[in-house]
Tab-separated table of N, CA and C and ligand atoms in Angstrom:
chain	number	residue	atom	x	y	z
A	1405	MET	N	101.380	-1.133	7.480
A	1405	MET	CA	101.582	0.201	6.886
A	1405	MET	C	101.269	1.292	7.904
A	1406	ALA	N	102.031	2.347	7.831
A	1406	ALA	CA	101.867	3.412	8.827
A	1406	ALA	C	100.853	4.455	8.358
A	1407	THR	N	100.202	5.077	9.328
A	1407	THR	CA	99.378	6.248	9.012
A	1407	THR	C	100.321	7.410	8.734
A	1408	GLU	N	100.102	8.047	7.605
A	1408	GLU	CA	100.969	9.160	7.174
A	1408	GLU	C	100.121	10.382	6.871
A	1409	ARG	N	100.811	11.519	6.759
A	1409	ARG	CA	100.170	12.737	6.267
A	1409	ARG	C	100.902	13.205	5.021
A	1410	THR	N	100.139	13.695	4.058
A	1410	THR	CA	100.733	14.269	2.864
A	1410	THR	C	100.121	15.630	2.608
A	1411	PHE	N	100.797	16.419	1.779
A	1411	PHE	CA	100.330	17.767	1.464
A	1411	PHE	C	99.745	17.771	0.064
A	1412	SER	N	98.616	18.449	-0.088
A	1412	SER	CA	97.916	18.509	-1.374
A	1412	SER	C	97.577	19.956	-1.710
A	1413	ILE	N	97.616	20.272	-2.988
A	1413	ILE	CA	97.080	21.564	-3.461
A	1413	ILE	C	96.059	21.269	-4.560
A	1414	ILE	N	94.876	21.839	-4.410
A	1414	ILE	CA	93.914	21.878	-5.521
A	1414	ILE	C	94.214	23.185	-6.259
A	1415	LYS	N	94.637	23.047	-7.513
A	1415	LYS	CA	95.255	24.162	-8.243
A	1415	LYS	C	94.222	25.093	-8.898
A	1416	PRO	N	94.695	26.258	-9.395
A	1416	PRO	CA	93.785	27.258	-9.965
A	1416	PRO	C	92.867	26.742	-11.085
A	1417	ASP	N	93.348	25.820	-11.913
A	1417	ASP	CA	92.455	25.345	-12.994
A	1417	ASP	C	91.206	24.688	-12.418
A	1418	ALA	N	91.361	24.050	-11.241
A	1418	ALA	CA	90.217	23.377	-10.608
A	1418	ALA	C	89.340	24.359	-9.839
A	1419	THR	N	89.943	25.281	-9.080
A	1419	THR	CA	89.094	26.216	-8.316
A	1419	THR	C	88.308	27.107	-9.273
A	1420	LYS	N	88.924	27.476	-10.411
A	1420	LYS	CA	88.229	28.327	-11.392
A	1420	LYS	C	87.017	27.622	-11.980
A	1421	ARG	N	87.110	26.289	-12.107
A	1421	ARG	CA	85.995	25.519	-12.688
A	1421	ARG	C	85.060	24.968	-11.606
A	1422	ASN	N	85.245	25.453	-10.364
A	1422	ASN	CA	84.350	25.061	-9.248
A	1422	ASN	C	84.390	23.555	-8.986
A	1423	LEU	N	85.612	22.992	-9.033
A	1423	LEU	CA	85.771	21.542	-8.901
A	1423	LEU	C	86.331	21.109	-7.545
A	1424	THR	N	86.382	22.033	-6.569
A	1424	THR	CA	86.970	21.654	-5.272
A	1424	THR	C	86.245	20.442	-4.669
A	1425	GLY	N	84.941	20.490	-4.658
A	1425	GLY	CA	84.172	19.392	-4.064
A	1425	GLY	C	84.329	18.094	-4.848
A	1426	ALA	N	84.391	18.210	-6.174
A	1426	ALA	CA	84.539	17.011	-7.017
A	1426	ALA	C	85.892	16.350	-6.763
A	1427	VAL	N	86.941	17.154	-6.622
A	1427	VAL	CA	88.271	16.606	-6.320
A	1427	VAL	C	88.257	15.984	-4.919
A	1428	ASN	N	87.659	16.705	-3.966
A	1428	ASN	CA	87.614	16.175	-2.595
A	1428	ASN	C	86.851	14.850	-2.526
A	1429	ALA	N	85.839	14.706	-3.358
A	1429	ALA	CA	85.082	13.446	-3.357
A	1429	ALA	C	85.979	12.282	-3.780
A	1430	VAL	N	86.838	12.509	-4.786
A	1430	VAL	CA	87.745	11.432	-5.220
A	1430	VAL	C	88.730	11.101	-4.091
A	1431	ILE	N	89.237	12.145	-3.443
A	1431	ILE	CA	90.180	11.951	-2.326
A	1431	ILE	C	89.522	11.105	-1.230
A	1432	GLU	N	88.309	11.474	-0.859
A	1432	GLU	CA	87.644	10.779	0.255
A	1432	GLU	C	87.229	9.361	-0.142
A	1433	GLU	N	86.798	9.202	-1.390
A	1433	GLU	CA	86.414	7.852	-1.843
A	1433	GLU	C	87.617	6.902	-1.820
A	1434	ALA	N	88.825	7.475	-1.965
A	1434	ALA	CA	90.042	6.656	-1.937
A	1434	ALA	C	90.456	6.310	-0.503
A	1435	GLY	N	89.739	6.825	0.480
A	1435	GLY	CA	90.028	6.482	1.870
A	1435	GLY	C	90.976	7.441	2.569
A	1436	LEU	N	91.297	8.555	1.901
A	1436	LEU	CA	92.135	9.566	2.552
A	1436	LEU	C	91.229	10.567	3.284
A	1437	ARG	N	91.691	11.022	4.457
A	1437	ARG	CA	90.923	11.993	5.249
A	1437	ARG	C	91.536	13.378	5.079
A	1438	ILE	N	90.689	14.384	4.842
A	1438	ILE	CA	91.155	15.770	4.743
A	1438	ILE	C	91.175	16.319	6.166
A	1439	VAL	N	92.385	16.428	6.754
A	1439	VAL	CA	92.487	16.795	8.174
A	1439	VAL	C	92.851	18.264	8.373
A	1440	ALA	N	93.129	18.964	7.263
A	1440	ALA	CA	93.284	20.428	7.297
A	1440	ALA	C	93.047	20.908	5.877
A	1441	GLN	N	92.467	22.109	5.746
A	1441	GLN	CA	92.155	22.612	4.410
A	1441	GLN	C	91.908	24.112	4.489
A	1442	LYS	N	92.491	24.880	3.565
A	1442	LYS	CA	92.112	26.296	3.449
A	1442	LYS	C	92.298	26.785	2.025
A	1443	ARG	N	91.421	27.742	1.654
A	1443	ARG	CA	91.475	28.333	0.318
A	1443	ARG	C	92.245	29.640	0.437
A	1444	ILE	N	93.289	29.784	-0.361
A	1444	ILE	CA	94.148	30.969	-0.279
A	1444	ILE	C	94.497	31.440	-1.690
A	1445	LEU	N	94.901	32.709	-1.780
A	1445	LEU	CA	95.517	33.192	-3.005
A	1445	LEU	C	97.013	33.252	-2.697
A	1446	MET	N	97.793	32.378	-3.305
A	1446	MET	CA	99.234	32.337	-3.018
A	1446	MET	C	99.896	33.621	-3.467
A	1447	THR	N	100.863	34.089	-2.693
A	1447	THR	CA	101.699	35.206	-3.144
A	1447	THR	C	102.763	34.640	-4.087
A	1448	ARG	N	103.347	35.533	-4.876
A	1448	ARG	CA	104.443	35.100	-5.757
A	1448	ARG	C	105.577	34.493	-4.913
A	1449	ALA	N	105.877	35.124	-3.777
A	1449	ALA	CA	106.970	34.617	-2.923
A	1449	ALA	C	106.652	33.213	-2.409
A	1450	GLN	N	105.404	32.995	-2.000
A	1450	GLN	CA	105.022	31.649	-1.518
A	1450	GLN	C	105.176	30.606	-2.628
A	1451	ALA	N	104.727	30.952	-3.836
A	1451	ALA	CA	104.801	29.991	-4.946
A	1451	ALA	C	106.253	29.725	-5.329
A	1452	GLU	N	107.073	30.771	-5.333
A	1452	GLU	CA	108.493	30.590	-5.688
A	1452	GLU	C	109.202	29.727	-4.646
A	1453	THR	N	108.870	29.927	-3.377
A	1453	THR	CA	109.466	29.102	-2.321
A	1453	THR	C	109.003	27.660	-2.459
A	1454	PHE	N	107.711	27.494	-2.671
A	1454	PHE	CA	107.147	26.146	-2.749
A	1454	PHE	C	107.779	25.334	-3.876
A	1455	TYR	N	107.982	25.990	-5.035
A	1455	TYR	CA	108.505	25.283	-6.206
A	1455	TYR	C	109.999	25.566	-6.440
A	1456	ALA	N	110.717	25.969	-5.398
A	1456	ALA	CA	112.135	26.335	-5.543
A	1456	ALA	C	112.945	25.226	-6.217
A	1457	VAL	N	112.591	23.977	-5.963
A	1457	VAL	CA	113.317	22.847	-6.553
A	1457	VAL	C	113.248	22.872	-8.086
A	1458	HIS	N	112.231	23.555	-8.634
A	1458	HIS	CA	112.073	23.625	-10.092
A	1458	HIS	C	112.572	24.948	-10.678
A	1459	SER	N	113.297	25.745	-9.869
A	1459	SER	CA	113.609	27.125	-10.289
A	1459	SER	C	114.471	27.205	-11.554
A	1460	GLU	N	115.205	26.135	-11.853
A	1460	GLU	CA	116.051	26.154	-13.064
A	1460	GLU	C	115.316	25.588	-14.286
A	1461	ARG	N	114.104	25.086	-14.081
A	1461	ARG	CA	113.375	24.470	-15.201
A	1461	ARG	C	112.821	25.559	-16.123
A	1462	PRO	N	112.713	25.250	-17.418
A	1462	PRO	CA	112.214	26.266	-18.353
A	1462	PRO	C	110.770	26.688	-18.073
A	1463	PHE	N	110.006	25.823	-17.390
A	1463	PHE	CA	108.594	26.142	-17.146
A	1463	PHE	C	108.359	26.844	-15.807
A	1464	PHE	N	109.446	27.190	-15.088
A	1464	PHE	CA	109.290	27.727	-13.724
A	1464	PHE	C	108.427	28.998	-13.699
A	1465	GLY	N	108.732	29.941	-14.592
A	1465	GLY	CA	107.995	31.219	-14.604
A	1465	GLY	C	106.514	30.996	-14.865
A	1466	GLU	N	106.245	30.137	-15.830
A	1466	GLU	CA	104.861	29.790	-16.192
A	1466	GLU	C	104.144	29.104	-15.012
A	1467	LEU	N	104.879	28.231	-14.335
A	1467	LEU	CA	104.314	27.498	-13.196
A	1467	LEU	C	103.936	28.456	-12.066
A	1468	VAL	N	104.837	29.378	-11.745
A	1468	VAL	CA	104.566	30.340	-10.669
A	1468	VAL	C	103.399	31.251	-11.068
A	1469	ASP	N	103.414	31.770	-12.298
A	1469	ASP	CA	102.313	32.636	-12.764
A	1469	ASP	C	100.972	31.909	-12.647
A	1470	PHE	N	100.966	30.643	-13.036
A	1470	PHE	CA	99.724	29.859	-12.965
A	1470	PHE	C	99.255	29.692	-11.518
A	1471	MET	N	100.186	29.384	-10.619
A	1471	MET	CA	99.791	29.077	-9.237
A	1471	MET	C	99.266	30.294	-8.481
A	1472	ILE	N	99.573	31.503	-8.991
A	1472	ILE	CA	99.061	32.710	-8.325
A	1472	ILE	C	97.931	33.355	-9.131
A	1473	SER	N	97.462	32.683	-10.178
A	1473	SER	CA	96.478	33.268	-11.090
A	1473	SER	C	95.044	33.206	-10.559
A	1474	ALA	N	94.814	32.414	-9.562
A	1474	ALA	CA	93.469	32.234	-8.973
A	1474	ALA	C	93.675	31.504	-7.643
A	1475	PRO	N	92.629	31.423	-6.806
A	1475	PRO	CA	92.804	30.733	-5.523
A	1475	PRO	C	93.208	29.269	-5.684
A	1476	VAL	N	93.880	28.786	-4.661
A	1476	VAL	CA	94.175	27.360	-4.543
A	1476	VAL	C	93.606	26.884	-3.207
A	1477	VAL	N	93.444	25.577	-3.073
A	1477	VAL	CA	93.049	24.998	-1.784
A	1477	VAL	C	94.205	24.131	-1.317
A	1478	VAL	N	94.820	24.529	-0.199
A	1478	VAL	CA	95.917	23.732	0.368
A	1478	VAL	C	95.325	22.806	1.420
A	1479	GLN	N	95.850	21.587	1.452
A	1479	GLN	CA	95.243	20.547	2.287
A	1479	GLN	C	96.302	19.651	2.927
A	1480	VAL	N	95.939	19.077	4.057
A	1480	VAL	CA	96.699	17.960	4.613
A	1480	VAL	C	95.787	16.729	4.555
A	1481	LEU	N	96.305	15.670	3.960
A	1481	LEU	CA	95.554	14.414	3.839
A	1481	LEU	C	96.198	13.364	4.723
A	1482	GLU	N	95.386	12.568	5.367
A	1482	GLU	CA	95.891	11.552	6.297
A	1482	GLU	C	95.330	10.180	5.934
A	1483	GLY	N	96.151	9.174	6.080
A	1483	GLY	CA	95.679	7.808	5.853
A	1483	GLY	C	96.845	6.836	5.813
A	1484	GLU	N	96.507	5.559	5.676
A	1484	GLU	CA	97.525	4.526	5.515
A	1484	GLU	C	98.325	4.815	4.259
A	1485	ASN	N	99.636	4.892	4.387
A	1485	ASN	CA	100.479	5.031	3.205
A	1485	ASN	C	100.066	6.242	2.347
A	1486	ALA	N	99.711	7.347	3.019
A	1486	ALA	CA	99.031	8.472	2.348
A	1486	ALA	C	99.846	9.100	1.209
A	1487	ILE	N	101.170	9.108	1.340
A	1487	ILE	CA	101.984	9.805	0.335
A	1487	ILE	C	101.905	9.073	-1.005
A	1488	ALA	N	102.186	7.778	-0.977
A	1488	ALA	CA	102.117	6.989	-2.213
A	1488	ALA	C	100.674	6.848	-2.690
A	1489	LYS	N	99.749	6.686	-1.755
A	1489	LYS	CA	98.340	6.510	-2.108
A	1489	LYS	C	97.821	7.726	-2.870
A	1490	TYR	N	98.154	8.929	-2.366
A	1490	TYR	CA	97.641	10.131	-3.032
A	1490	TYR	C	98.263	10.282	-4.417
A	1491	ARG	N	99.526	9.927	-4.557
A	1491	ARG	CA	100.149	10.016	-5.889
A	1491	ARG	C	99.442	9.075	-6.875
A	1492	GLU	N	99.014	7.938	-6.374
A	1492	GLU	CA	98.246	7.007	-7.210
A	1492	GLU	C	96.882	7.617	-7.572
A	1493	VAL	N	96.239	8.226	-6.589
A	1493	VAL	CA	94.900	8.814	-6.797
A	1493	VAL	C	94.976	10.008	-7.753
A	1494	MET	N	96.091	10.757	-7.688
A	1494	MET	CA	96.250	11.918	-8.593
A	1494	MET	C	96.442	11.473	-10.037
A	1495	GLY	N	97.234	10.425	-10.252
A	1495	GLY	CA	97.601	10.006	-11.607
A	1495	GLY	C	98.854	10.722	-12.079
A	1496	ALA	N	99.307	10.363	-13.272
A	1496	ALA	CA	100.563	10.907	-13.803
A	1496	ALA	C	100.494	12.424	-13.956
A	1497	THR	N	101.677	13.072	-13.825
A	1497	THR	CA	101.756	14.542	-13.922
A	1497	THR	C	101.099	15.047	-15.200
A	1498	ASN	N	101.404	14.378	-16.309
A	1498	ASN	CA	100.786	14.741	-17.585
A	1498	ASN	C	99.473	13.957	-17.731
A	1499	PRO	N	98.344	14.661	-17.788
A	1499	PRO	CA	97.058	13.945	-17.828
A	1499	PRO	C	96.929	12.996	-19.016
A	1500	ALA	N	97.706	13.237	-20.066
A	1500	ALA	CA	97.673	12.335	-21.228
A	1500	ALA	C	98.139	10.930	-20.830
A	1501	ASN	N	98.945	10.845	-19.765
A	1501	ASN	CA	99.471	9.549	-19.311
A	1501	ASN	C	98.764	9.028	-18.052
A	1502	ALA	N	97.751	9.736	-17.587
A	1502	ALA	CA	97.118	9.378	-16.307
A	1502	ALA	C	96.130	8.225	-16.491
A	1503	ALA	N	96.094	7.349	-15.486
A	1503	ALA	CA	95.204	6.180	-15.548
A	1503	ALA	C	93.744	6.579	-15.338
A	1504	GLU	N	92.861	5.757	-15.881
A	1504	GLU	CA	91.408	5.938	-15.700
A	1504	GLU	C	91.072	6.054	-14.214
A	1505	GLY	N	90.164	6.959	-13.891
A	1505	GLY	CA	89.688	7.076	-12.516
A	1505	GLY	C	90.512	8.005	-11.662
A	1506	THR	N	91.700	8.401	-12.149
A	1506	THR	CA	92.529	9.302	-11.355
A	1506	THR	C	92.028	10.748	-11.496
A	1507	ILE	N	92.434	11.573	-10.539
A	1507	ILE	CA	91.990	12.978	-10.545
A	1507	ILE	C	92.443	13.670	-11.827
A	1508	ARG	N	93.688	13.442	-12.214
A	1508	ARG	CA	94.192	14.147	-13.404
A	1508	ARG	C	93.532	13.634	-14.688
A	1509	LYS	N	93.229	12.351	-14.744
A	1509	LYS	CA	92.517	11.828	-15.918
A	1509	LYS	C	91.125	12.450	-16.006
A	1510	LYS	N	90.477	12.575	-14.847
A	1510	LYS	CA	89.112	13.109	-14.833
A	1510	LYS	C	89.075	14.603	-15.134
A	1511	PHE	N	90.040	15.361	-14.576
A	1511	PHE	CA	89.861	16.818	-14.536
A	1511	PHE	C	90.974	17.645	-15.162
A	1512	ALA	N	92.209	17.131	-15.269
A	1512	ALA	CA	93.325	18.000	-15.653
A	1512	ALA	C	93.228	18.416	-17.117
A	1513	LEU	N	93.772	19.610	-17.411
A	1513	LEU	CA	93.695	20.176	-18.751
A	1513	LEU	C	94.987	19.988	-19.530
A	1514	SER	N	96.122	19.973	-18.815
A	1514	SER	CA	97.438	19.878	-19.456
A	1514	SER	C	98.467	19.571	-18.378
A	1515	VAL	N	99.736	19.390	-18.784
A	1515	VAL	CA	100.781	19.097	-17.792
A	1515	VAL	C	100.959	20.264	-16.814
A	1516	GLY	N	100.717	21.474	-17.263
A	1516	GLY	CA	100.802	22.639	-16.369
A	1516	GLY	C	99.538	22.775	-15.540
A	1517	GLU	N	98.398	22.805	-16.214
A	1517	GLU	CA	97.099	22.944	-15.529
A	1517	GLU	C	96.606	21.543	-15.168
A	1518	ASN	N	97.289	20.962	-14.161
A	1518	ASN	CA	97.041	19.539	-13.884
A	1518	ASN	C	96.315	19.294	-12.561
A	1519	THR	N	95.541	20.301	-12.126
A	1519	THR	CA	94.486	20.151	-11.105
A	1519	THR	C	94.948	19.969	-9.668
A	1520	VAL	N	95.976	19.148	-9.447
A	1520	VAL	CA	96.408	18.866	-8.071
A	1520	VAL	C	97.931	18.711	-7.980
A	1521	HIS	N	98.422	18.973	-6.787
A	1521	HIS	CA	99.807	18.654	-6.418
A	1521	HIS	C	99.751	17.726	-5.217
A	1522	GLY	N	100.692	16.797	-5.124
A	1522	GLY	CA	100.844	15.972	-3.924
A	1522	GLY	C	102.318	15.757	-3.642
A	1523	SER	N	102.674	15.698	-2.375
A	1523	SER	CA	104.083	15.521	-1.980
A	1523	SER	C	104.645	14.236	-2.569
A	1524	ASP	N	105.961	14.261	-2.877
A	1524	ASP	CA	106.584	13.070	-3.475
A	1524	ASP	C	107.391	12.242	-2.484
A	1525	SER	N	107.513	12.693	-1.230
A	1525	SER	CA	108.260	11.924	-0.222
A	1525	SER	C	107.821	12.382	1.167
A	1526	ALA	N	108.162	11.571	2.172
A	1526	ALA	CA	107.799	11.922	3.551
A	1526	ALA	C	108.495	13.207	3.976
A	1527	GLU	N	109.740	13.340	3.555
A	1527	GLU	CA	110.501	14.541	3.916
A	1527	GLU	C	109.847	15.789	3.309
A	1528	ASN	N	109.504	15.726	2.023
A	1528	ASN	CA	108.867	16.878	1.387
A	1528	ASN	C	107.463	17.128	1.931
A	1529	ALA	N	106.763	16.086	2.310
A	1529	ALA	CA	105.430	16.268	2.895
A	1529	ALA	C	105.536	17.135	4.145
A	1530	GLN	N	106.509	16.840	4.996
A	1530	GLN	CA	106.695	17.629	6.231
A	1530	GLN	C	107.018	19.078	5.926
A	1531	ILE	N	107.927	19.283	4.966
A	1531	ILE	CA	108.344	20.646	4.612
A	1531	ILE	C	107.156	21.419	4.029
A	1532	GLU	N	106.425	20.775	3.135
A	1532	GLU	CA	105.319	21.444	2.446
A	1532	GLU	C	104.166	21.745	3.410
A	1533	ILE	N	103.845	20.801	4.291
A	1533	ILE	CA	102.791	21.042	5.289
A	1533	ILE	C	103.186	22.241	6.157
A	1534	ALA	N	104.433	22.266	6.588
A	1534	ALA	CA	104.886	23.334	7.491
A	1534	ALA	C	104.880	24.704	6.815
A	1535	GLN	N	104.960	24.729	5.466
A	1535	GLN	CA	104.915	26.039	4.785
A	1535	GLN	C	103.532	26.683	4.909
A	1536	PHE	N	102.489	25.881	5.076
A	1536	PHE	CA	101.124	26.431	5.032
A	1536	PHE	C	100.288	26.198	6.288
A	1537	PHE	N	100.696	25.281	7.163
A	1537	PHE	CA	99.863	24.965	8.333
A	1537	PHE	C	100.708	24.914	9.602
A	1538	ALA	N	100.135	25.452	10.680
A	1538	ALA	CA	100.711	25.264	12.010
A	1538	ALA	C	100.160	23.960	12.564
A	1539	GLY	N	100.864	23.370	13.509
A	1539	GLY	CA	100.468	22.069	14.055
A	1539	GLY	C	99.023	22.053	14.516
A	1540	ASN	N	98.578	23.146	15.157
A	1540	ASN	CA	97.212	23.113	15.698
A	1540	ASN	C	96.129	23.461	14.670
A	1541	ASP	N	96.546	23.681	13.397
A	1541	ASP	CA	95.556	23.812	12.305
A	1541	ASP	C	95.112	22.448	11.799
A	1542	ILE	N	95.848	21.407	12.204
A	1542	ILE	CA	95.610	20.063	11.657
A	1542	ILE	C	94.905	19.230	12.717
A	1543	VAL	N	93.693	18.784	12.380
A	1543	VAL	CA	92.908	18.025	13.359
A	1543	VAL	C	92.545	16.684	12.732
A	1544	GLY	N	93.187	15.638	13.209
A	1544	GLY	CA	93.006	14.319	12.613
A	1544	GLY	C	91.784	13.593	13.162
B	1846	LIG	P1	103.409	19.395	-9.455
B	1846	LIG	O1	103.196	18.036	-8.948
B	1846	LIG	O2	102.680	20.501	-8.770
B	1846	LIG	O3	104.982	19.723	-9.404
B	1846	LIG	C1	105.642	20.527	-10.343
B	1846	LIG	C2	104.728	21.025	-11.392
B	1846	LIG	O4	105.359	21.544	-12.547
B	1846	LIG	C3	103.926	19.864	-11.933
B	1846	LIG	O5	102.992	19.442	-10.996
B	1846	LIG	C4	103.360	20.437	-13.216
B	1846	LIG	O6	102.130	21.104	-13.011
B	1846	LIG	C5	104.421	21.448	-13.595
B	1846	LIG	N1	105.092	21.011	-14.811
B	1846	LIG	C6	105.816	19.899	-14.976
B	1846	LIG	N2	106.261	19.833	-16.249
B	1846	LIG	C7	105.777	20.938	-16.876
B	1846	LIG	C8	105.885	21.447	-18.208
B	1846	LIG	N3	106.566	20.784	-19.129
B	1846	LIG	N4	105.257	22.608	-18.488
B	1846	LIG	C9	104.552	23.279	-17.538
B	1846	LIG	N5	104.429	22.839	-16.265
B	1846	LIG	C10	105.030	21.688	-15.945
């Protein structure tokens, strides 16, 4: 298996509840390394660009409003098979369907306020990382 990098967001529902460290502990316990991280308040334009693939969905407006409602922590995670591994660690998008021990099972409030985002493919991981980090911001 190859060492990969994936992009993660700790979402406003988690930063508001002071859960950044608790989420990071689950990430690190799973063997993923946080190789870049910053806390930002996303602009509406950044959130709309990030979620452009969902722009036709009925929840798009709600999703963008939520993502700019409080700070988020954007991260690059590194490890063996990191993209699939992080999706496993996050759990299902809807916390009602998330497996025991996953971040969303532990912390998420609803399908919208679901605590974390993780890239769904290698191609999207590259695009998403590049939206928020320059190459020399990432130290493995
Ligand atoms: P994420 O992995 O960040 O990618 C798209 C996000 O859209 C997803 O997590 C959810 O937070 C959000 N989402 C998906 N379905 C719904 C829904 N039915 N209502 C509100 N938000 C949703």
